[in-house]
GROMACS .gro file of C-alpha atoms in nm:
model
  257
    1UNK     CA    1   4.348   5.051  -8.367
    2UNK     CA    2   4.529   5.102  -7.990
    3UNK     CA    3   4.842   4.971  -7.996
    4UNK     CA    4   4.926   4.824  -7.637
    5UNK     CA    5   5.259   4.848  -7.460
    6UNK     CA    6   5.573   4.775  -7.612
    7UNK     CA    7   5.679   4.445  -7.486
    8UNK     CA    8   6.066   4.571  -7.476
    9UNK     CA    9   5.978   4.884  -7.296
   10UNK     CA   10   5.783   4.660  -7.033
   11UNK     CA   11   6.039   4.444  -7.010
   12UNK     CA   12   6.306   4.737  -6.904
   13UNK     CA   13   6.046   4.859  -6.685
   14UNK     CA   14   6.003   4.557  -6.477
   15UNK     CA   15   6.412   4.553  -6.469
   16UNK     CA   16   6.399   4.911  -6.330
   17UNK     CA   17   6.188   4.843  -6.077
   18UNK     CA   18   6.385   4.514  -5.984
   19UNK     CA   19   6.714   4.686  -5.975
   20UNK     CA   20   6.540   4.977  -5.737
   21UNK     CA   21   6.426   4.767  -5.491
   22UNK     CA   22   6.762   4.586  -5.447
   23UNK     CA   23   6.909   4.961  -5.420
   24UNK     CA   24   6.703   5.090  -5.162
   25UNK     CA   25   6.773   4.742  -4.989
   26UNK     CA   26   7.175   4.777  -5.004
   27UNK     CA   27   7.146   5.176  -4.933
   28UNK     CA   28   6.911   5.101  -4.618
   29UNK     CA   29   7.095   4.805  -4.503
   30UNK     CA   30   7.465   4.925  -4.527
   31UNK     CA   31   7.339   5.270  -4.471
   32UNK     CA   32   7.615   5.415  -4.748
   33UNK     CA   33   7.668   5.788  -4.702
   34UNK     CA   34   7.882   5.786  -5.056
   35UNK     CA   35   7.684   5.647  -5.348
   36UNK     CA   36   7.974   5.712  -5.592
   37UNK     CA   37   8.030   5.394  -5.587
   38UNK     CA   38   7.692   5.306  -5.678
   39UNK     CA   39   7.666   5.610  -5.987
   40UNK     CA   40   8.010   5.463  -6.153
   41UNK     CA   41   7.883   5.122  -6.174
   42UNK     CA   42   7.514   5.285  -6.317
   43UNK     CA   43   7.558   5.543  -6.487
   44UNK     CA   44   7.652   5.414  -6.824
   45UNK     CA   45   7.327   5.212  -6.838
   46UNK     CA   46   7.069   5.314  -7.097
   47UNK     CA   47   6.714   5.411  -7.034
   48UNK     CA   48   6.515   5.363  -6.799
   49UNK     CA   49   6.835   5.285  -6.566
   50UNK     CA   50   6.962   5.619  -6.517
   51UNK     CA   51   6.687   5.714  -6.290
   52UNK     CA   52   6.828   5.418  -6.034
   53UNK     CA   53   7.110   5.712  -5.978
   54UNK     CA   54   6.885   5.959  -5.831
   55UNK     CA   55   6.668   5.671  -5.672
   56UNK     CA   56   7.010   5.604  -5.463
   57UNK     CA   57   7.044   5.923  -5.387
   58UNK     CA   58   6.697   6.020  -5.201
   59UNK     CA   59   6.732   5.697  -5.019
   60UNK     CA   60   7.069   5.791  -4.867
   61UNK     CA   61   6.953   6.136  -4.789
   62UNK     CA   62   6.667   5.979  -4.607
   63UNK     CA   63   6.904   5.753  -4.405
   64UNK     CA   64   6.879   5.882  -4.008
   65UNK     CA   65   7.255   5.885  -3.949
   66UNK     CA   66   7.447   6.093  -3.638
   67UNK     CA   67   7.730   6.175  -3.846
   68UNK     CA   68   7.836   6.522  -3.787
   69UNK     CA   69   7.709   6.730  -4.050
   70UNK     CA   70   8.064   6.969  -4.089
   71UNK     CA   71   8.272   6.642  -4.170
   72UNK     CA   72   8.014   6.499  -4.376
   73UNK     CA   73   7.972   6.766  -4.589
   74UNK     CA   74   8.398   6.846  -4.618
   75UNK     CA   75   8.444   6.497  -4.752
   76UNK     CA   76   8.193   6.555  -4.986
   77UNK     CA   77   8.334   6.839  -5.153
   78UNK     CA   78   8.648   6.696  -5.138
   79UNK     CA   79   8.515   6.402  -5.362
   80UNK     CA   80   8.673   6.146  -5.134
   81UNK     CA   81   8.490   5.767  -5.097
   82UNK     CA   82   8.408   5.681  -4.733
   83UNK     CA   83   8.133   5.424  -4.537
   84UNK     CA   84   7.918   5.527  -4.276
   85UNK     CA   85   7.788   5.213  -4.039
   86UNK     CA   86   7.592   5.262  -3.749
   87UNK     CA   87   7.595   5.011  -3.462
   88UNK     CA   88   7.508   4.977  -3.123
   89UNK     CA   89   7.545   5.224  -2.870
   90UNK     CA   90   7.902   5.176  -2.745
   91UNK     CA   91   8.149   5.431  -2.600
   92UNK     CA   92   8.494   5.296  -2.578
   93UNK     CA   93   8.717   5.211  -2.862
   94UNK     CA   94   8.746   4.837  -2.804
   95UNK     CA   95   8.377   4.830  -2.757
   96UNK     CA   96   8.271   4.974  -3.103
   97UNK     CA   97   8.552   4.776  -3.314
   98UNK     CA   98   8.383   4.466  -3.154
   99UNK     CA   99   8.050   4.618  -3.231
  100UNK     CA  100   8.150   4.683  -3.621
  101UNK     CA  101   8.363   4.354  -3.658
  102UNK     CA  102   8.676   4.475  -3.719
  103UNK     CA  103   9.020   4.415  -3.521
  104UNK     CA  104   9.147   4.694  -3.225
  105UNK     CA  105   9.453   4.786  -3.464
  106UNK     CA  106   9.210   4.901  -3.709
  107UNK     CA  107   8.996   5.101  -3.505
  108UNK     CA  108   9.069   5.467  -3.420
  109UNK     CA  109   9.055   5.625  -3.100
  110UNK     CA  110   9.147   6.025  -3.065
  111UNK     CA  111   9.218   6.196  -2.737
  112UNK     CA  112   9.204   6.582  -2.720
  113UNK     CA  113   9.543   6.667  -2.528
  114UNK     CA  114   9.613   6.974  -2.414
  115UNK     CA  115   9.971   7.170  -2.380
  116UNK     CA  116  10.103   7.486  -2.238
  117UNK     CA  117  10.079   7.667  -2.571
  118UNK     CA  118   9.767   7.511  -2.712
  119UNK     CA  119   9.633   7.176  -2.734
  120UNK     CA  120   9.635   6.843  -2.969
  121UNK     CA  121   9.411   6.552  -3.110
  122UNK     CA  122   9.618   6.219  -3.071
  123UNK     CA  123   9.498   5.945  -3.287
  124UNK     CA  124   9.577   5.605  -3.230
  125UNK     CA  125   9.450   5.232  -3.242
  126UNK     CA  126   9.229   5.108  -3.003
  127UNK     CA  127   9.494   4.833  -2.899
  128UNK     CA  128   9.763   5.094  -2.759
  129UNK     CA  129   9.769   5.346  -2.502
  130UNK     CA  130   9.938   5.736  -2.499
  131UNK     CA  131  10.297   5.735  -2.418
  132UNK     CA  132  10.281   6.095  -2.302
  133UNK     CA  133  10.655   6.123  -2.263
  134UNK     CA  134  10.705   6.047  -2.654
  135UNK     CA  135  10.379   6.286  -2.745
  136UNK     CA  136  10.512   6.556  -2.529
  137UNK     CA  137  10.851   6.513  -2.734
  138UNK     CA  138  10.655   6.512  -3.090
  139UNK     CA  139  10.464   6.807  -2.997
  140UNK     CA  140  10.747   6.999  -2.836
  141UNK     CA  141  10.578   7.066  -2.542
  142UNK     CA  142  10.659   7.135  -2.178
  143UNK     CA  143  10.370   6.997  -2.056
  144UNK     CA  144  10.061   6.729  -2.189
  145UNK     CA  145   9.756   6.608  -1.964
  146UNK     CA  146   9.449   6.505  -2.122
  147UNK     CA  147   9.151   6.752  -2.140
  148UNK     CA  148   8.887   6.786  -1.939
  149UNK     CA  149   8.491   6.696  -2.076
  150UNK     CA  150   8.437   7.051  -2.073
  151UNK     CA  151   8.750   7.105  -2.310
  152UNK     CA  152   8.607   6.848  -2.524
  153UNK     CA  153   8.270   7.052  -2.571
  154UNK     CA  154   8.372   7.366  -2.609
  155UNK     CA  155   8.672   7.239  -2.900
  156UNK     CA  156   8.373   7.028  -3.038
  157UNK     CA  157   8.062   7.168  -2.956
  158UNK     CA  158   7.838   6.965  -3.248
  159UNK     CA  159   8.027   6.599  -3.134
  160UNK     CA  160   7.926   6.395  -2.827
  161UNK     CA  161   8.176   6.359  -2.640
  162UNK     CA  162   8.445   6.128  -2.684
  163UNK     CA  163   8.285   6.067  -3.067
  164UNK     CA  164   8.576   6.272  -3.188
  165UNK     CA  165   8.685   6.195  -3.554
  166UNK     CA  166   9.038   6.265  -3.667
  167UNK     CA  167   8.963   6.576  -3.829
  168UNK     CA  168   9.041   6.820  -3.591
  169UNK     CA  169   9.154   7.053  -3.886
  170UNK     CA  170   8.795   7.150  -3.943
  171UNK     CA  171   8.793   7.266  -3.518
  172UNK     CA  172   9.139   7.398  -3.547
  173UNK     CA  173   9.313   7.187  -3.391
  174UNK     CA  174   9.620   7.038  -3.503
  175UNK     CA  175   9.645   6.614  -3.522
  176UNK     CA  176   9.895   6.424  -3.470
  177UNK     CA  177   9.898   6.035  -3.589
  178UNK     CA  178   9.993   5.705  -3.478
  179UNK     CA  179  10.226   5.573  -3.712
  180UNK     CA  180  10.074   5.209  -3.727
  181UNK     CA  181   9.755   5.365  -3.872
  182UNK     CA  182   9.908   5.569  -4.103
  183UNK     CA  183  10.063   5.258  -4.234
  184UNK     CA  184   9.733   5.071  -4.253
  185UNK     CA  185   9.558   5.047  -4.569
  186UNK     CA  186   9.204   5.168  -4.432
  187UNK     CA  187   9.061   5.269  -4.070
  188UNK     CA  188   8.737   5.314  -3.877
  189UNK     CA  189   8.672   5.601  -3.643
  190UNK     CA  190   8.427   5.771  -3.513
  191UNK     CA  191   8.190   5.985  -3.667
  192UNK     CA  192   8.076   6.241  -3.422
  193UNK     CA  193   7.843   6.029  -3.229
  194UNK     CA  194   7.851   5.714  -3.029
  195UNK     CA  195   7.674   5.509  -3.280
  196UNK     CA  196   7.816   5.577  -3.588
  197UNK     CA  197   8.124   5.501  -3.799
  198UNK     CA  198   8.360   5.588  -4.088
  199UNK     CA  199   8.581   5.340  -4.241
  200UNK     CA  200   8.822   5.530  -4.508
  201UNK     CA  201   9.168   5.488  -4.674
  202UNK     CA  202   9.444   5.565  -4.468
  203UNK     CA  203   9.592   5.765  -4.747
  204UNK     CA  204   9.289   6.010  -4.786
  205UNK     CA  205   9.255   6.114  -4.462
  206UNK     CA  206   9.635   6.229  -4.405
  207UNK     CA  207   9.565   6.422  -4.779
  208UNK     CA  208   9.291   6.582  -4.588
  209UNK     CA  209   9.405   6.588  -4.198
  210UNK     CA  210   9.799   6.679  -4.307
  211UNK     CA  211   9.829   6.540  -3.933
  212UNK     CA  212  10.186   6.521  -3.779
  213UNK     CA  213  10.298   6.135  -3.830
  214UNK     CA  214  10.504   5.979  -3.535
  215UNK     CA  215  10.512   5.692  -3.239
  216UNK     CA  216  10.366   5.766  -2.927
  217UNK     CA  217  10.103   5.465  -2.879
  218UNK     CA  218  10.225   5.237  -2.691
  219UNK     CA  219  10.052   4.853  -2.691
  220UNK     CA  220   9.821   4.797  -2.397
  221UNK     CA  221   9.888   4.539  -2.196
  222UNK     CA  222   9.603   4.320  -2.097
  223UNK     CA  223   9.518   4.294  -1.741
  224UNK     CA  224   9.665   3.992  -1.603
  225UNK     CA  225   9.409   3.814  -1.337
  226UNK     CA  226   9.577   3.751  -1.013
  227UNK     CA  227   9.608   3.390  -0.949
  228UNK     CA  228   9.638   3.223  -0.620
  229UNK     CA  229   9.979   3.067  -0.659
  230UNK     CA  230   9.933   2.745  -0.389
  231UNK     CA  231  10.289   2.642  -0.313
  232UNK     CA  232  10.313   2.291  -0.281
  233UNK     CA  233  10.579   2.234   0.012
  234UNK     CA  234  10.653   1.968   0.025
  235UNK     CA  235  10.609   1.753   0.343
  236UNK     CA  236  10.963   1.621   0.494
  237UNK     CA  237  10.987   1.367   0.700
  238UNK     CA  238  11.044   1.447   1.035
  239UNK     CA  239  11.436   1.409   1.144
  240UNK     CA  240  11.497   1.175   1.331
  241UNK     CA  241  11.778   1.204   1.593
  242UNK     CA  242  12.051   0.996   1.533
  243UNK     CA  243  12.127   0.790   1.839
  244UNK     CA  244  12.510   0.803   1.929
  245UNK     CA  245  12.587   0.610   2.138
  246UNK     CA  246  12.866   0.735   2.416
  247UNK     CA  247  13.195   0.583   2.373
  248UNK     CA  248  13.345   0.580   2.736
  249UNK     CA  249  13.674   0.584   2.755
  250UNK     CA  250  13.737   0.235   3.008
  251UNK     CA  251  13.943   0.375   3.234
  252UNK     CA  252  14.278   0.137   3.355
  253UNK     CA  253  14.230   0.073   3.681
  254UNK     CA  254  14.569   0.170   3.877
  255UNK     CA  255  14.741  -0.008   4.062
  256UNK     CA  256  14.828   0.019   4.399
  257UNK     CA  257  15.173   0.087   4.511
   0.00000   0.00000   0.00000
């Protein structure tokens, strides 16, 4: 006599199949680089659960992302939790905060300076500007300009450029940070590409960066539209002149000797 499926076994296999399809959903949509997240909350689950792990896992793989491969894979050894989010093509800072919803404070911009001795990557928010004469202070330099496109390439040769992240330890070159982001709690930058972003902890990436901490970043001012300023004059009357009339002096008529 055949014995047909167990009913409990069926049961757990419809839930498996459930739970994969939302996974694949939240991996494709949110296109999550780091599924530790996802292994902590599923790992403890008994059979036929454990295989949503590794289902995670191809998914991710199969993600087409633009994040540079050397940063990717340094965070992953170092075990560290970041978010990869791709968006539309944008190439300013401003631009791609608006583009991933987040504020200009929290969005990182770096800009490859270079000195007499070497050169630097200055990270800062989106919202300020370089104050070179405070950078060329922190850095100890005689002289800072900002590099050339050509600079950029050869320093980064597998990041578009002007995609720079703030890991310019893994290109060997040293980093100096904005102290407003180091403060932060979390920040997005770029990811090596013009269409892709990292969001991490503040804290992590100065454990990995060790960048030099300081103020240079100075709030940009927005551009103030120049307004036609009408003066109002106002009309006055016409003055009128003020009729005197001549006092003559009546002479006395004299009298004849």
């Amino acid at each position: 006599m055949s014995h047909g499926p167990c009913p409990k076994r069926v049961v757990l296999e419809l839930c498996y199949l459930a739970i994969s399809v939302c996974c694949m959903l939240v991996a494709v949509c949110l296109n999550e680089a780091d599924t530790s997240t996802c292994h902590w909350r599923l790992i403890a689950l008994p059979y036929p659960f454990e295989k949503v792990e590794h289902t995670i896992d191809i998914i991710a793989t199969e993600v087409n992302m633009a994040v540079s491969a050397k940063l990717e894979q340094f965070l992953r050894e170092n075990r560290v939790k970041f978010l990869v989010m791709q968006h539309s093509l944008a190439y300013t800072a401003q631009e791609i905060a608006a583009a991933v919803h987040v504020s200009g404070k929290q969005m990182a911009k770096c800009v490859l300076v270079r000195t007499h001795q070497n050169g630097a990557l200055a990270v800062l928010p989106a919202t300020h500007r370089v104050d070179f004469k405070k950078l060329k202070s922190l850095l100890r330099a005689k002289t800072v300009s900002i590099a050339t496109e050509e600079e950029i390439k050869q320093r980064f040769p597998d990041v578009e450029v002007g995609a720079m992240s703030p890991f310019g330890n893994l290109y060997q070159v040293p980093v100096i940070l904005e102290k407003t982001l180091a403060d932060a709690e979390e920040f997005v930058f770029n990811a090596g590409s013009h269409t892709d972003t990292i969001t991490m902890r503040a804290q992590d990436v100065i454990a990995l960066v060790k960048p030099v901490i300081g103020i240079f970043g100075q709030p940009s001012s927005p551009k103030k539209k120049k307004s036609v300023v009408r003066k109002n004059k106002k009309k006055t009357a016409p003055k009128r002149k003020s009729k005197t009339r001549a006092v003559t002096k009546k002479r006395k008529p004299r009298l004849a000797k």
